[in-house]
Amino acid sequence: MTPKAFVYTEVAISVPFDQAPWKQINEEIKKQPGFLNKTWLQGHANQSLGGMYSFDNLENARKFVTGYFPTEPRAFGVAHNTRVFDAEVVKSASTDIGSVHYGDAPSRKPGAFVYTKLQLSRKFNDFPWQDRNAALKQVPGLQNKIWLSGVSTHSLGGFDAFDTLDQALDFAINAFPETAASLGSAFYTRVFDASVTEDASRDMYSPYYAT
């Protein structure tokens, strides 16, 4: 099913992924209304835990972040971060750059993910994504991208898969800040090591891994 909403989560905890109770968490998340898939995330350097989720509609995505999800970090006694994004408005732009969430098969396994968010509000249909995609297609190691448009806020960002962790770090540390500067915007970036979360993500039907 084509997603109608994306959810990003990150929990303020530091734990090696093989010590996280991901199997139990997976079983609970699979029961949530409208859940389609999840890609587990482990923060590079700080070992935070998080995920990128797809849902069948915005209502179920909102219910997930306001109802079920807060119970996860509460069990660890830590704070957390959640965001909901409109998956319909970014479909064309994401498909143009190979997003696996809209039917494109992954050509290879990702080595890392990068999450970005700009501190600005711009309706996605008013953003010249075609020009930005043309530039992104030249970025070394970039496999594919989900464009992200914040529900209610119209924040602008993305979730990008890279071949290697080094390429992801180069993009997040060197390239993306230049893009943000050209827009006069503060920004948020996170880099995740995809190699340690593959099994957990496969168990959650992540589209980044071929069956």
PDB file of C-alpha atoms in Angstrom:
ATOM      1  CA  MET A   1       0.000   0.000   0.000  1.00  0.00           C
ATOM      2  CA  THR A   2       1.256   3.480  -0.850  1.00  0.00           C
ATOM      3  CA  PRO A   3       1.883   5.456   2.352  1.00  0.00           C
ATOM      4  CA  LYS A   4      -0.189   8.534   3.101  1.00  0.00           C
ATOM      5  CA  ALA A   5       1.888   9.600   6.118  1.00  0.00           C
ATOM      6  CA  PHE A   6       5.401   9.225   7.488  1.00  0.00           C
ATOM      7  CA  VAL A   7       6.447   9.350  11.129  1.00  0.00           C
ATOM      8  CA  TYR A   8       9.941  10.053  12.436  1.00  0.00           C
ATOM      9  CA  THR A   9      10.862   9.170  16.008  1.00  0.00           C
ATOM     10  CA  GLU A  10      13.993   9.410  18.097  1.00  0.00           C
ATOM     11  CA  VAL A  11      14.374   8.473  21.766  1.00  0.00           C
ATOM     12  CA  ALA A  12      16.870  10.216  24.042  1.00  0.00           C
ATOM     13  CA  ILE A  13      18.680   7.073  25.045  1.00  0.00           C
ATOM     14  CA  SER A  14      22.088   5.588  24.320  1.00  0.00           C
ATOM     15  CA  VAL A  15      22.241   1.800  24.050  1.00  0.00           C
ATOM     16  CA  PRO A  16      23.958  -0.664  21.709  1.00  0.00           C
ATOM     17  CA  PHE A  17      21.292  -1.861  19.309  1.00  0.00           C
ATOM     18  CA  ASP A  18      21.795  -5.531  20.110  1.00  0.00           C
ATOM     19  CA  GLN A  19      20.804  -4.708  23.703  1.00  0.00           C
ATOM     20  CA  ALA A  20      17.572  -2.962  22.696  1.00  0.00           C
ATOM     21  CA  PRO A  21      14.332  -4.984  23.075  1.00  0.00           C
ATOM     22  CA  TRP A  22      13.482  -4.512  19.406  1.00  0.00           C
ATOM     23  CA  LYS A  23      11.726  -7.867  18.959  1.00  0.00           C
ATOM     24  CA  GLN A  24       9.155  -7.093  21.627  1.00  0.00           C
ATOM     25  CA  ILE A  25       8.730  -3.535  20.391  1.00  0.00           C
ATOM     26  CA  ASN A  26       8.232  -4.762  16.825  1.00  0.00           C
ATOM     27  CA  GLU A  27       5.390  -7.019  17.854  1.00  0.00           C
ATOM     28  CA  GLU A  28       3.580  -4.171  19.592  1.00  0.00           C
ATOM     29  CA  ILE A  29       4.045  -1.743  16.705  1.00  0.00           C
ATOM     30  CA  LYS A  30       2.684  -4.259  14.192  1.00  0.00           C
ATOM     31  CA  LYS A  31      -0.609  -4.139  16.111  1.00  0.00           C
ATOM     32  CA  GLN A  32      -1.020  -0.379  15.691  1.00  0.00           C
ATOM     33  CA  PRO A  33      -3.811   0.807  13.351  1.00  0.00           C
ATOM     34  CA  GLY A  34      -2.632   1.756   9.890  1.00  0.00           C
ATOM     35  CA  PHE A  35       0.988   0.694  10.368  1.00  0.00           C
ATOM     36  CA  LEU A  36       2.688  -0.244   7.082  1.00  0.00           C
ATOM     37  CA  ASN A  37       6.425  -0.473   7.759  1.00  0.00           C
ATOM     38  CA  LYS A  38       9.287   0.784   9.872  1.00  0.00           C
ATOM     39  CA  THR A  39      12.994   1.331   9.337  1.00  0.00           C
ATOM     40  CA  TRP A  40      14.853   1.179  12.623  1.00  0.00           C
ATOM     41  CA  LEU A  41      17.456   3.877  13.315  1.00  0.00           C
ATOM     42  CA  GLN A  42      20.543   3.873  15.526  1.00  0.00           C
ATOM     43  CA  GLY A  43      22.269   7.216  15.853  1.00  0.00           C
ATOM     44  CA  HIS A  44      25.866   7.401  14.711  1.00  0.00           C
ATOM     45  CA  ALA A  45      28.179   8.235  17.632  1.00  0.00           C
ATOM     46  CA  ASN A  46      25.427   8.580  20.269  1.00  0.00           C
ATOM     47  CA  GLN A  47      23.572   5.232  19.782  1.00  0.00           C
ATOM     48  CA  SER A  48      20.130   6.803  20.063  1.00  0.00           C
ATOM     49  CA  LEU A  49      17.135   4.703  19.024  1.00  0.00           C
ATOM     50  CA  GLY A  50      14.469   5.760  16.559  1.00  0.00           C
ATOM     51  CA  GLY A  51      12.584   4.940  13.424  1.00  0.00           C
ATOM     52  CA  MET A  52      11.061   6.072  10.144  1.00  0.00           C
ATOM     53  CA  TYR A  53       7.517   4.717   9.751  1.00  0.00           C
ATOM     54  CA  SER A  54       4.873   4.590   7.022  1.00  0.00           C
ATOM     55  CA  PHE A  55       1.139   4.743   7.748  1.00  0.00           C
ATOM     56  CA  ASP A  56      -1.980   4.327   5.664  1.00  0.00           C
ATOM     57  CA  ASN A  57      -3.368   7.745   6.608  1.00  0.00           C
ATOM     58  CA  LEU A  58      -2.627  10.854   8.650  1.00  0.00           C
ATOM     59  CA  GLU A  59      -5.205  10.075  11.312  1.00  0.00           C
ATOM     60  CA  ASN A  60      -3.519   6.794  12.221  1.00  0.00           C
ATOM     61  CA  ALA A  61      -0.097   8.453  12.180  1.00  0.00           C
ATOM     62  CA  ARG A  62      -1.330  11.086  14.638  1.00  0.00           C
ATOM     63  CA  LYS A  63      -2.849   8.417  16.868  1.00  0.00           C
ATOM     64  CA  PHE A  64       0.465   6.580  16.887  1.00  0.00           C
ATOM     65  CA  VAL A  65       2.524   9.590  18.026  1.00  0.00           C
ATOM     66  CA  THR A  66      -0.029  10.749  20.605  1.00  0.00           C
ATOM     67  CA  GLY A  67      -1.205   7.388  21.909  1.00  0.00           C
ATOM     68  CA  TYR A  68       1.071   4.382  21.584  1.00  0.00           C
ATOM     69  CA  PHE A  69       4.530   5.807  20.968  1.00  0.00           C
ATOM     70  CA  PRO A  70       4.957   7.816  24.202  1.00  0.00           C
ATOM     71  CA  THR A  71       4.688   4.537  26.114  1.00  0.00           C
ATOM     72  CA  GLU A  72       8.000   3.347  24.642  1.00  0.00           C
ATOM     73  CA  PRO A  73      10.332   6.092  25.967  1.00  0.00           C
ATOM     74  CA  ARG A  74       8.256   6.312  29.159  1.00  0.00           C
ATOM     75  CA  ALA A  75       9.291   2.746  29.919  1.00  0.00           C
ATOM     76  CA  PHE A  76      12.946   3.858  29.742  1.00  0.00           C
ATOM     77  CA  GLY A  77      12.310   7.083  31.668  1.00  0.00           C
ATOM     78  CA  VAL A  78      13.577   9.317  28.871  1.00  0.00           C
ATOM     79  CA  ALA A  79      12.313  12.092  26.599  1.00  0.00           C
ATOM     80  CA  HIS A  80      11.637  11.629  22.897  1.00  0.00           C
ATOM     81  CA  ASN A  81      11.013  13.403  19.592  1.00  0.00           C
ATOM     82  CA  THR A  82       8.261  12.657  17.048  1.00  0.00           C
ATOM     83  CA  ARG A  83       7.268  14.264  13.741  1.00  0.00           C
ATOM     84  CA  VAL A  84       4.424  13.531  11.301  1.00  0.00           C
ATOM     85  CA  PHE A  85       4.766  14.173   7.571  1.00  0.00           C
ATOM     86  CA  ASP A  86       2.356  14.258   4.633  1.00  0.00           C
ATOM     87  CA  ALA A  87       3.420  11.449   2.280  1.00  0.00           C
ATOM     88  CA  GLU A  88       1.001  12.357  -0.510  1.00  0.00           C
ATOM     89  CA  VAL A  89       2.238  15.858  -1.273  1.00  0.00           C
ATOM     90  CA  VAL A  90       5.845  14.636  -1.694  1.00  0.00           C
ATOM     91  CA  LYS A  91       5.084  11.547  -3.780  1.00  0.00           C
ATOM     92  CA  SER A  92       6.171  12.915  -7.166  1.00  0.00           C
ATOM     93  CA  ALA A  93       9.349  14.480  -5.823  1.00  0.00           C
ATOM     94  CA  SER A  94      10.296  11.368  -3.866  1.00  0.00           C
ATOM     95  CA  THR A  95       9.537   9.039  -6.773  1.00  0.00           C
ATOM     96  CA  ASP A  96      11.722  11.194  -9.026  1.00  0.00           C
ATOM     97  CA  ILE A  97      14.695  10.477  -6.788  1.00  0.00           C
ATOM     98  CA  GLY A  98      14.063   6.763  -6.403  1.00  0.00           C
ATOM     99  CA  SER A  99      12.213   6.505  -3.104  1.00  0.00           C
ATOM    100  CA  VAL A 100      11.586   2.850  -2.254  1.00  0.00           C
ATOM    101  CA  HIS A 101       8.418   3.815  -0.370  1.00  0.00           C
ATOM    102  CA  TYR A 102       6.462   4.318  -3.579  1.00  0.00           C
ATOM    103  CA  GLY A 103       7.265   1.102  -5.381  1.00  0.00           C
ATOM    104  CA  ASP A 104      10.872   1.409  -6.580  1.00  0.00           C
ATOM    105  CA  ALA A 105      12.898  -1.676  -5.667  1.00  0.00           C
ATOM    106  CA  PRO A 106      16.142  -1.021  -3.778  1.00  0.00           C
ATOM    107  CA  SER A 107      19.213  -1.627  -5.926  1.00  0.00           C
ATOM    108  CA  ARG A 108      21.428  -2.377  -2.904  1.00  0.00           C
ATOM    109  CA  LYS A 109      21.379  -2.271   0.857  1.00  0.00           C
ATOM    110  CA  PRO A 110      21.920   1.124   2.484  1.00  0.00           C
ATOM    111  CA  GLY A 111      24.942   1.683   4.658  1.00  0.00           C
ATOM    112  CA  ALA A 112      23.566   4.759   6.390  1.00  0.00           C
ATOM    113  CA  PHE A 113      20.613   7.134   6.598  1.00  0.00           C
ATOM    114  CA  VAL A 114      20.511  10.912   6.956  1.00  0.00           C
ATOM    115  CA  TYR A 115      17.528  12.824   8.365  1.00  0.00           C
ATOM    116  CA  THR A 116      17.357  16.547   7.641  1.00  0.00           C
ATOM    117  CA  LYS A 117      14.959  19.332   8.582  1.00  0.00           C
ATOM    118  CA  LEU A 118      15.073  23.034   7.757  1.00  0.00           C
ATOM    119  CA  GLN A 119      13.706  25.646  10.142  1.00  0.00           C
ATOM    120  CA  LEU A 120      11.333  27.197   7.661  1.00  0.00           C
ATOM    121  CA  SER A 121       7.716  26.870   6.637  1.00  0.00           C
ATOM    122  CA  ARG A 122       7.044  26.445   2.925  1.00  0.00           C
ATOM    123  CA  LYS A 123       4.246  24.579   1.237  1.00  0.00           C
ATOM    124  CA  PHE A 124       5.852  21.760  -0.688  1.00  0.00           C
ATOM    125  CA  ASN A 125       4.022  22.550  -3.908  1.00  0.00           C
ATOM    126  CA  ASP A 126       5.722  25.980  -3.864  1.00  0.00           C
ATOM    127  CA  PHE A 127       9.206  24.507  -3.483  1.00  0.00           C
ATOM    128  CA  PRO A 128      11.338  23.970  -6.644  1.00  0.00           C
ATOM    129  CA  TRP A 129      12.106  20.347  -5.847  1.00  0.00           C
ATOM    130  CA  GLN A 130      12.982  19.527  -9.470  1.00  0.00           C
ATOM    131  CA  ASP A 131      16.093  21.717  -9.280  1.00  0.00           C
ATOM    132  CA  ARG A 132      17.064  20.325  -5.901  1.00  0.00           C
ATOM    133  CA  ASN A 133      16.606  16.729  -7.086  1.00  0.00           C
ATOM    134  CA  ALA A 134      18.873  17.382 -10.063  1.00  0.00           C
ATOM    135  CA  ALA A 135      21.608  18.496  -7.661  1.00  0.00           C
ATOM    136  CA  LEU A 136      21.001  15.637  -5.240  1.00  0.00           C
ATOM    137  CA  LYS A 137      21.366  13.061  -7.995  1.00  0.00           C
ATOM    138  CA  GLN A 138      25.011  14.136  -8.227  1.00  0.00           C
ATOM    139  CA  VAL A 139      25.718  13.579  -4.520  1.00  0.00           C
ATOM    140  CA  PRO A 140      28.210  10.710  -4.058  1.00  0.00           C
ATOM    141  CA  GLY A 141      26.638   7.600  -2.572  1.00  0.00           C
ATOM    142  CA  LEU A 142      23.057   8.865  -2.411  1.00  0.00           C
ATOM    143  CA  GLN A 143      20.778   5.931  -3.230  1.00  0.00           C
ATOM    144  CA  ASN A 144      17.325   7.436  -2.808  1.00  0.00           C
ATOM    145  CA  LYS A 145      15.355   9.994  -0.829  1.00  0.00           C
ATOM    146  CA  ILE A 146      12.008  10.629   0.847  1.00  0.00           C
ATOM    147  CA  TRP A 147      11.087  14.290   0.808  1.00  0.00           C
ATOM    148  CA  LEU A 148       9.419  15.322   4.075  1.00  0.00           C
ATOM    149  CA  SER A 149       6.766  18.000   4.478  1.00  0.00           C
ATOM    150  CA  GLY A 150       5.645  18.577   8.050  1.00  0.00           C
ATOM    151  CA  VAL A 151       1.956  18.271   8.830  1.00  0.00           C
ATOM    152  CA  SER A 152       0.590  21.679   9.959  1.00  0.00           C
ATOM    153  CA  THR A 153       4.077  23.259  10.001  1.00  0.00           C
ATOM    154  CA  HIS A 154       5.060  22.774   6.317  1.00  0.00           C
ATOM    155  CA  SER A 155       8.639  22.228   7.467  1.00  0.00           C
ATOM    156  CA  LEU A 156      10.922  20.984   4.719  1.00  0.00           C
ATOM    157  CA  GLY A 157      13.334  18.088   4.986  1.00  0.00           C
ATOM    158  CA  GLY A 158      14.233  14.598   3.890  1.00  0.00           C
ATOM    159  CA  PHE A 159      15.256  11.083   4.770  1.00  0.00           C
ATOM    160  CA  ASP A 160      18.116   9.876   2.573  1.00  0.00           C
ATOM    161  CA  ALA A 161      19.741   6.477   2.098  1.00  0.00           C
ATOM    162  CA  PHE A 162      23.482   6.326   1.388  1.00  0.00           C
ATOM    163  CA  ASP A 163      25.883   3.609   0.304  1.00  0.00           C
ATOM    164  CA  THR A 164      28.285   4.199   3.187  1.00  0.00           C
ATOM    165  CA  LEU A 165      28.446   5.906   6.552  1.00  0.00           C
ATOM    166  CA  ASP A 166      31.355   8.100   5.396  1.00  0.00           C
ATOM    167  CA  GLN A 167      29.313   9.415   2.469  1.00  0.00           C
ATOM    168  CA  ALA A 168      26.361  10.106   4.749  1.00  0.00           C
ATOM    169  CA  LEU A 169      28.583  12.004   7.173  1.00  0.00           C
ATOM    170  CA  ASP A 170      30.119  14.066   4.379  1.00  0.00           C
ATOM    171  CA  PHE A 171      26.662  15.062   3.187  1.00  0.00           C
ATOM    172  CA  ALA A 172      25.375  15.936   6.668  1.00  0.00           C
ATOM    173  CA  ILE A 173      28.505  17.744   7.845  1.00  0.00           C
ATOM    174  CA  ASN A 174      29.695  19.474   4.675  1.00  0.00           C
ATOM    175  CA  ALA A 175      27.104  19.576   1.887  1.00  0.00           C
ATOM    176  CA  PHE A 176      23.766  20.093   3.624  1.00  0.00           C
ATOM    177  CA  PRO A 177      24.854  23.104   5.709  1.00  0.00           C
ATOM    178  CA  GLU A 178      25.620  24.920   2.446  1.00  0.00           C
ATOM    179  CA  THR A 179      22.086  24.201   1.220  1.00  0.00           C
ATOM    180  CA  ALA A 180      20.618  25.525   4.463  1.00  0.00           C
ATOM    181  CA  ALA A 181      22.788  28.640   4.241  1.00  0.00           C
ATOM    182  CA  SER A 182      21.571  29.340   0.705  1.00  0.00           C
ATOM    183  CA  LEU A 183      18.018  29.362   2.094  1.00  0.00           C
ATOM    184  CA  GLY A 184      18.951  31.426   5.151  1.00  0.00           C
ATOM    185  CA  SER A 185      17.709  28.674   7.420  1.00  0.00           C
ATOM    186  CA  ALA A 186      18.826  26.958  10.592  1.00  0.00           C
ATOM    187  CA  PHE A 187      18.688  23.194  10.292  1.00  0.00           C
ATOM    188  CA  TYR A 188      18.719  19.811  12.001  1.00  0.00           C
ATOM    189  CA  THR A 189      20.642  16.768  10.781  1.00  0.00           C
ATOM    190  CA  ARG A 190      21.009  13.241  12.103  1.00  0.00           C
ATOM    191  CA  VAL A 191      23.111  10.370  10.756  1.00  0.00           C
ATOM    192  CA  PHE A 192      22.212   6.722  11.372  1.00  0.00           C
ATOM    193  CA  ASP A 193      24.199   3.534  10.883  1.00  0.00           C
ATOM    194  CA  ALA A 194      22.009   1.226   8.781  1.00  0.00           C
ATOM    195  CA  SER A 195      24.209  -1.833   9.156  1.00  0.00           C
ATOM    196  CA  VAL A 196      23.293  -2.543  12.788  1.00  0.00           C
ATOM    197  CA  THR A 197      19.514  -2.291  12.330  1.00  0.00           C
ATOM    198  CA  GLU A 198      19.010  -4.394   9.185  1.00  0.00           C
ATOM    199  CA  ASP A 199      17.488  -7.472  10.829  1.00  0.00           C
ATOM    200  CA  ALA A 200      15.093  -5.440  12.963  1.00  0.00           C
ATOM    201  CA  SER A 201      14.067  -3.351   9.947  1.00  0.00           C
ATOM    202  CA  ARG A 202      13.497  -6.393   7.763  1.00  0.00           C
ATOM    203  CA  ASP A 203      11.206  -7.770  10.460  1.00  0.00           C
ATOM    204  CA  MET A 204       9.177  -4.560  10.133  1.00  0.00           C
ATOM    205  CA  TYR A 205       8.847  -4.788   6.331  1.00  0.00           C
ATOM    206  CA  SER A 206      11.261  -1.928   5.674  1.00  0.00           C
ATOM    207  CA  PRO A 207      11.246  -1.171   1.928  1.00  0.00           C
ATOM    208  CA  TYR A 208      14.991  -0.537   1.953  1.00  0.00           C
ATOM    209  CA  TYR A 209      15.729  -4.248   1.892  1.00  0.00           C
ATOM    210  CA  ALA A 210      14.767  -6.566  -0.961  1.00  0.00           C
ATOM    211  CA  THR A 211      12.823  -9.637   0.126  1.00  0.00           C
TER     212      THR A 211
END
